[in-house]
mmCIF file of N, CA and C in Angstrom:
data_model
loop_
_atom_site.group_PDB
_atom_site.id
_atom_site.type_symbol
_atom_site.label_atom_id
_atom_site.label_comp_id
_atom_site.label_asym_id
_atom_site.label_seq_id
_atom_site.Cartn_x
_atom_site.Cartn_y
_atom_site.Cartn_z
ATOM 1 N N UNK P 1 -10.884 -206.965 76.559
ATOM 2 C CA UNK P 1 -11.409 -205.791 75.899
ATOM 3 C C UNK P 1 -10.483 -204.638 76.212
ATOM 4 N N UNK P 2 -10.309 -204.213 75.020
ATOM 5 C CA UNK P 2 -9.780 -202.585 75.528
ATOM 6 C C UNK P 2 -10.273 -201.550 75.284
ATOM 7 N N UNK P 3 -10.410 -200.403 76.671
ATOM 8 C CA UNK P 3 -11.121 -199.185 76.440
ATOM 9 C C UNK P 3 -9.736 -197.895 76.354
ATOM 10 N N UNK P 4 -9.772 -197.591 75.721
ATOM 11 C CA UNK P 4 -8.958 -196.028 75.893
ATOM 12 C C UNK P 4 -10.345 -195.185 76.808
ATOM 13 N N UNK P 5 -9.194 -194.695 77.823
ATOM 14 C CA UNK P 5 -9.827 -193.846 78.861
ATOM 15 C C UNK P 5 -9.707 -192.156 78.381
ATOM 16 N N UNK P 6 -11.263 -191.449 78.093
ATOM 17 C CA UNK P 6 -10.900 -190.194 77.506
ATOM 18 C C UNK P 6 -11.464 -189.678 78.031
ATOM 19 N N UNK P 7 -10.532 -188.353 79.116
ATOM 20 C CA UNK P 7 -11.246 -187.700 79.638
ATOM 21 C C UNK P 7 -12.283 -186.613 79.425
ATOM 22 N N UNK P 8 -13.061 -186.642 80.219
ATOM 23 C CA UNK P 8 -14.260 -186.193 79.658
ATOM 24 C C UNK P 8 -15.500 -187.211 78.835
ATOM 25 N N UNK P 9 -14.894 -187.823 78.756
ATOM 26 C CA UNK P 9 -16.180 -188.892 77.556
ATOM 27 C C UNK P 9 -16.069 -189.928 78.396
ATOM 28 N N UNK P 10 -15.506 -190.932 78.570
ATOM 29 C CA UNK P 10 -15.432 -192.009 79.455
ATOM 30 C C UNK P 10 -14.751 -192.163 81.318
ATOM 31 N N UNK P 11 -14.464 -191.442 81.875
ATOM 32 C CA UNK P 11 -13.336 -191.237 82.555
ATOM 33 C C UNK P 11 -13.961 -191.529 84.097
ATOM 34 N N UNK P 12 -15.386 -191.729 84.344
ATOM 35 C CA UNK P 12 -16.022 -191.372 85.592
ATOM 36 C C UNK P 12 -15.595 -193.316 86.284
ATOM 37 N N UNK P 13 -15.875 -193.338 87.351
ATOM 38 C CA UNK P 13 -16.141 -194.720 87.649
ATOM 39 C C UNK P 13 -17.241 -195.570 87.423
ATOM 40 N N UNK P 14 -18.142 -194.197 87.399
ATOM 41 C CA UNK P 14 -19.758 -194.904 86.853
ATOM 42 C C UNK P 14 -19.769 -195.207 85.434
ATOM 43 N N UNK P 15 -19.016 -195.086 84.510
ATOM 44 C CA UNK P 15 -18.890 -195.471 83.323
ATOM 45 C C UNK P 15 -18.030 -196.482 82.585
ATOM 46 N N UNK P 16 -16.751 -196.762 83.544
ATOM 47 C CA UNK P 16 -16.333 -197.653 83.455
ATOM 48 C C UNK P 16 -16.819 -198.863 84.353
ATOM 49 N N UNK P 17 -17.262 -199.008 84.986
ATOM 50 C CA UNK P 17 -18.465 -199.978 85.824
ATOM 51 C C UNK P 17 -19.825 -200.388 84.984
ATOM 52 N N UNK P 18 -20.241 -199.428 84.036
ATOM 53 C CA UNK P 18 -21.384 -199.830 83.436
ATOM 54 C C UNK P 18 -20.381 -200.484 81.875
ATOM 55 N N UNK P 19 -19.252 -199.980 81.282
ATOM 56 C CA UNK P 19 -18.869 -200.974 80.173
ATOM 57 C C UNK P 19 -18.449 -201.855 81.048
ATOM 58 N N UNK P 20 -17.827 -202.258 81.984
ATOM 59 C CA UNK P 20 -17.470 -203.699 82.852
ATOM 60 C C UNK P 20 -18.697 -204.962 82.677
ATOM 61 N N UNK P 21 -19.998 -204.134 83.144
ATOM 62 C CA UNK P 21 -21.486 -204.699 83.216
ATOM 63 C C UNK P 21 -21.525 -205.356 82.073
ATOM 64 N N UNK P 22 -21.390 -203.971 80.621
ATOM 65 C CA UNK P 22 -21.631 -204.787 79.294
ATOM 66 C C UNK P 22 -20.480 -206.260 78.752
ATOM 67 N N UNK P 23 -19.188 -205.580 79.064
ATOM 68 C CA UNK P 23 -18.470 -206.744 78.946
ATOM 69 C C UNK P 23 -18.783 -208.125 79.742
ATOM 70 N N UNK P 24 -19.116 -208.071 80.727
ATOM 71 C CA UNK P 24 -19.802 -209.213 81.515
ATOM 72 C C UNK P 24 -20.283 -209.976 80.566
ATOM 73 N N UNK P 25 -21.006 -209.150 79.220
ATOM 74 C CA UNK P 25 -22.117 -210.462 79.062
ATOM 75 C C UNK P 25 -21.627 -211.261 77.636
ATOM 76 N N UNK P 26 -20.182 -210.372 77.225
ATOM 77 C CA UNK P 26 -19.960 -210.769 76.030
ATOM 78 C C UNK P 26 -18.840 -212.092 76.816
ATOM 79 N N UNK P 27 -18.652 -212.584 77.970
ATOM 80 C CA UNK P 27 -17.917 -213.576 78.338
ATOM 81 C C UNK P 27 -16.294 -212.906 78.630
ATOM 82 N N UNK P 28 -16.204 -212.249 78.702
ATOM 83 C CA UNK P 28 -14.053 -211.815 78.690
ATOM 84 C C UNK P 28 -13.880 -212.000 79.993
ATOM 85 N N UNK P 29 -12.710 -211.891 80.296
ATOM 86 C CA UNK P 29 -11.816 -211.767 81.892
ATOM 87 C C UNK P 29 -11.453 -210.987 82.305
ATOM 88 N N UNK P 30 -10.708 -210.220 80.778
ATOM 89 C CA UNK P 30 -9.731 -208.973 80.852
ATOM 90 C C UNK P 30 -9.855 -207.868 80.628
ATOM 91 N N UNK P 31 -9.966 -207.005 80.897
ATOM 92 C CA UNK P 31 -10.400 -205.695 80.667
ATOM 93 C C UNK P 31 -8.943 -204.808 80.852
ATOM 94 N N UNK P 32 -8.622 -204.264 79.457
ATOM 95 C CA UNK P 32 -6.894 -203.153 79.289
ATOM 96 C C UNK P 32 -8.189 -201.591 79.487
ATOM 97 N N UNK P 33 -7.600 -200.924 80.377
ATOM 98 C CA UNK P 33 -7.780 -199.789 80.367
ATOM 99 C C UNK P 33 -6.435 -198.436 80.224
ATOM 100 N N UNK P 34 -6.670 -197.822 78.937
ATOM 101 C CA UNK P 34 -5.282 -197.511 78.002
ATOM 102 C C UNK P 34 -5.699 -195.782 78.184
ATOM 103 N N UNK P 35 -4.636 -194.910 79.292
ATOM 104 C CA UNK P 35 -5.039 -193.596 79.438
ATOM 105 C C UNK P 35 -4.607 -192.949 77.947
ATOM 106 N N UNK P 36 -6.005 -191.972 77.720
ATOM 107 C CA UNK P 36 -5.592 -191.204 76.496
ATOM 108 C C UNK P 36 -4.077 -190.541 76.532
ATOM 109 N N UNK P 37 -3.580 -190.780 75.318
ATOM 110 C CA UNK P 37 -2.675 -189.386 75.317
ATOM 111 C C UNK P 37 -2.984 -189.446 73.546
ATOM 112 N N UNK P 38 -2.415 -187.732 73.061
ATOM 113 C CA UNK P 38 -2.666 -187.891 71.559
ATOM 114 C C UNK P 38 -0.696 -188.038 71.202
ATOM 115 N N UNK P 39 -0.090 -189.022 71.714
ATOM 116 C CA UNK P 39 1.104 -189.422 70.781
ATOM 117 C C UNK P 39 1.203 -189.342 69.422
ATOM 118 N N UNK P 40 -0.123 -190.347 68.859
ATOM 119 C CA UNK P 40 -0.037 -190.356 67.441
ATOM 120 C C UNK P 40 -0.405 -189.261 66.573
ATOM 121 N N UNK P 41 -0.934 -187.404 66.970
ATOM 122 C CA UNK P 41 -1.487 -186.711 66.572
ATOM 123 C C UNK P 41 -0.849 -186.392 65.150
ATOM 124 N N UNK P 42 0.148 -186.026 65.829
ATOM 125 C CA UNK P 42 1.448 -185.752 64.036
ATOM 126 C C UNK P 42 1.308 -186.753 62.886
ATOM 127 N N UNK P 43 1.524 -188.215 63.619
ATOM 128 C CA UNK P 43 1.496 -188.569 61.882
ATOM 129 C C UNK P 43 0.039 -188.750 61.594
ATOM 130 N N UNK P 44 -1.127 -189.036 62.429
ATOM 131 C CA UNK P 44 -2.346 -188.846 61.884
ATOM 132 C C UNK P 44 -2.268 -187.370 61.009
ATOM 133 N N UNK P 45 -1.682 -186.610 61.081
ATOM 134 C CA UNK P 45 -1.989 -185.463 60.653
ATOM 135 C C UNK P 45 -1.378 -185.222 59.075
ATOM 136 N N UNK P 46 -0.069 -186.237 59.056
ATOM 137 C CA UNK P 46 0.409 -185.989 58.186
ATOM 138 C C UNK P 46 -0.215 -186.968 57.072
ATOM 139 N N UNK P 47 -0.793 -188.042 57.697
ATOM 140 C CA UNK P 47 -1.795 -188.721 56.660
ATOM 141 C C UNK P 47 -2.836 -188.302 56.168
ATOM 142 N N UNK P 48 -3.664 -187.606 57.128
ATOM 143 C CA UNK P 48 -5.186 -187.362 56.807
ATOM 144 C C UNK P 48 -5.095 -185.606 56.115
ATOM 145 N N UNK P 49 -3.917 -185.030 56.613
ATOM 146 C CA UNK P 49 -4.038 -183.850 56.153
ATOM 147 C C UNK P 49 -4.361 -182.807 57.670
ATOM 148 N N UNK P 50 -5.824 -182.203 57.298
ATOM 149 C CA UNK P 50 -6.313 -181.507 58.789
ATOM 150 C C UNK P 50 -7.089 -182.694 59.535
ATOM 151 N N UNK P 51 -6.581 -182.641 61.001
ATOM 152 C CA UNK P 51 -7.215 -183.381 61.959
ATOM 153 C C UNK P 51 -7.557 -182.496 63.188
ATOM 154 N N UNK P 52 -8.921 -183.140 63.515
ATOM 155 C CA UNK P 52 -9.295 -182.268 65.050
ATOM 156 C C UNK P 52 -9.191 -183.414 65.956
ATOM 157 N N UNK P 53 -7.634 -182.956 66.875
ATOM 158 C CA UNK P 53 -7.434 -183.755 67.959
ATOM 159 C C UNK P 53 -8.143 -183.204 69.325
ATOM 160 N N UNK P 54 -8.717 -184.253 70.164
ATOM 161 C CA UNK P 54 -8.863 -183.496 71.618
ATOM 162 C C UNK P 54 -7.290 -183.054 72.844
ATOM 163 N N UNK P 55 -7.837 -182.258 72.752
ATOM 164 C CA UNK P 55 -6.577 -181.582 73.777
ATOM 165 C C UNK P 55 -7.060 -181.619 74.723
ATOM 166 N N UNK P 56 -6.498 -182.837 75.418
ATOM 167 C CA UNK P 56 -7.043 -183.335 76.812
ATOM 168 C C UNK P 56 -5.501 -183.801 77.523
ATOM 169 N N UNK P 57 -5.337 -183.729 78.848
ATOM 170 C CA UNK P 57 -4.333 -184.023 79.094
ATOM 171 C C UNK P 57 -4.324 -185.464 79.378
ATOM 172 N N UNK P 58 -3.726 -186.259 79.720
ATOM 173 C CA UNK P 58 -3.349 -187.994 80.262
ATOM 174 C C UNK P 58 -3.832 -187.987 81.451
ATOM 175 N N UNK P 59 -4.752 -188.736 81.937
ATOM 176 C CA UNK P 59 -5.804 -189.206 82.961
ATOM 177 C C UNK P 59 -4.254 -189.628 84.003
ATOM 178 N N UNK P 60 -4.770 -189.269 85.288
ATOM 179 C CA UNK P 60 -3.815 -189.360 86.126
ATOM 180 C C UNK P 60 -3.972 -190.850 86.718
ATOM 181 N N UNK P 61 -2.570 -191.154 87.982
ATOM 182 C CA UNK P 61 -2.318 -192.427 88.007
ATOM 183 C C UNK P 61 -3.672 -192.746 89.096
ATOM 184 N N UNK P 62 -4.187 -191.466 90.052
ATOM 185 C CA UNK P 62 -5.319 -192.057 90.806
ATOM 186 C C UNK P 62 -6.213 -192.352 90.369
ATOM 187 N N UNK P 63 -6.700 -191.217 89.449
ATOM 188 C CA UNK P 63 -7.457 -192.049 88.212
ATOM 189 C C UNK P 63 -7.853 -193.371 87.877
ATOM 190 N N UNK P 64 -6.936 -193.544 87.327
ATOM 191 C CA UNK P 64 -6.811 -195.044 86.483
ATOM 192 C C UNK P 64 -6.691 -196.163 87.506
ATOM 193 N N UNK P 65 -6.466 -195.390 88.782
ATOM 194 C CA UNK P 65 -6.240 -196.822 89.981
ATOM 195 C C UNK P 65 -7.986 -196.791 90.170
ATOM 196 N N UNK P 66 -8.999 -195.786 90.257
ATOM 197 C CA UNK P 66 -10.228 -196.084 90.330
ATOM 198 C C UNK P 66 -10.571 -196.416 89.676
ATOM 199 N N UNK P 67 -10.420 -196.141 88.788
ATOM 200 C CA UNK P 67 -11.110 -196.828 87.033
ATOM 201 C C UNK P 67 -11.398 -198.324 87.507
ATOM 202 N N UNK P 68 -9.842 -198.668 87.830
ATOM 203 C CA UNK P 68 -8.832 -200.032 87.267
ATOM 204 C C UNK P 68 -10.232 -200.896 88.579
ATOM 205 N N UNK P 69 -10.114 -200.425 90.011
ATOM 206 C CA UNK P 69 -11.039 -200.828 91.184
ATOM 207 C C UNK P 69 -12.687 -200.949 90.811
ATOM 208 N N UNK P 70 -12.908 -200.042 89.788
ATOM 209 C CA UNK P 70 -14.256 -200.558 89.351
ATOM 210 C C UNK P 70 -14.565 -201.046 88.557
ATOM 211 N N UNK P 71 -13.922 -201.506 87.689
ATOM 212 C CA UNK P 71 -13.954 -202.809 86.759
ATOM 213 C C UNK P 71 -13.548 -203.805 87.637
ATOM 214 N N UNK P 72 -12.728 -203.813 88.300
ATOM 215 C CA UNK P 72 -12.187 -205.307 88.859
ATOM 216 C C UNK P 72 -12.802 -205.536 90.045
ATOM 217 N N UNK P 73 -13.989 -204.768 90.409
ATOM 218 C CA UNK P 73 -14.612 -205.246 91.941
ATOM 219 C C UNK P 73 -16.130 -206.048 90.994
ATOM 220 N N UNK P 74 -15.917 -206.055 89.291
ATOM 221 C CA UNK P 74 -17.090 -206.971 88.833
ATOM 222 C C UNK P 74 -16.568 -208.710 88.668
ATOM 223 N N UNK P 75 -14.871 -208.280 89.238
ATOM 224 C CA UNK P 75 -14.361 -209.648 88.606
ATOM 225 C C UNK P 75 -13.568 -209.926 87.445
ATOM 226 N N UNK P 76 -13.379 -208.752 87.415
ATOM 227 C CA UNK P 76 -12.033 -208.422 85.785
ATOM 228 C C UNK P 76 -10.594 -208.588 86.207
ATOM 229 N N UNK P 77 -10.133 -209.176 85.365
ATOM 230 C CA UNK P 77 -8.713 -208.641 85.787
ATOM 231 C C UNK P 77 -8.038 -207.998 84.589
ATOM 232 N N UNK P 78 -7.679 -206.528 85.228
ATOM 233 C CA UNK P 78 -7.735 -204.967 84.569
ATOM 234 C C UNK P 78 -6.197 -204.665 84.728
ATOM 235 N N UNK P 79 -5.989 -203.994 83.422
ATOM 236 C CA UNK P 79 -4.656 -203.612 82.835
ATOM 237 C C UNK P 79 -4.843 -202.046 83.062
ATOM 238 N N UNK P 80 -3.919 -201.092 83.224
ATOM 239 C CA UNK P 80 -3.961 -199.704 83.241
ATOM 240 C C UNK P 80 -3.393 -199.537 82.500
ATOM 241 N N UNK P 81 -2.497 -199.932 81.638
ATOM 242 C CA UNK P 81 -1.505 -199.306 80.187
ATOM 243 C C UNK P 81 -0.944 -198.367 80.995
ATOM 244 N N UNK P 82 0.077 -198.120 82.563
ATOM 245 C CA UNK P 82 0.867 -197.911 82.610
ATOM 246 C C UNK P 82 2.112 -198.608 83.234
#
């Protein structure tokens, strides 16, 4: 499964521990956890016209090392997309 990590909306450990829970039951192993960045903002923009991107900065590397520790203390084995 892959989650993009967005801060503010998903980013806590208690939230990536409770989608870990849900993935549990759909059977997976793997869990990619992919820190936001808006790379693609421009050409979304140039396709859709006006877009409202979040201006959030890129979840840091301690971050994503807790994230990565609470999914994988359910038994995942977890990707950080860096």
């Amino acid at each position: 499964i892959r989650i993009p990590v967005v801060p503010g909306f998903n980013d806590s450990t208690e939230q990536i521990a409770s989608i870990a829970a849900f993935a549990e039951s759909l059977n997976v192993s793997q869990i990619d956890l992919l820190p936001y960045h808006s790379g693609g903002a421009a050409k979304a923009e140039r396709i859709q016209g006006s877009l409202e991107i979040i201006e959030q900065s890129r979840p840091d590397r301690t971050l994503m090392q807790a994230l990565r520790q609470a999914a994988a203390s359910q038994g995942f084995n977890v990707n950080t997309g860096e």
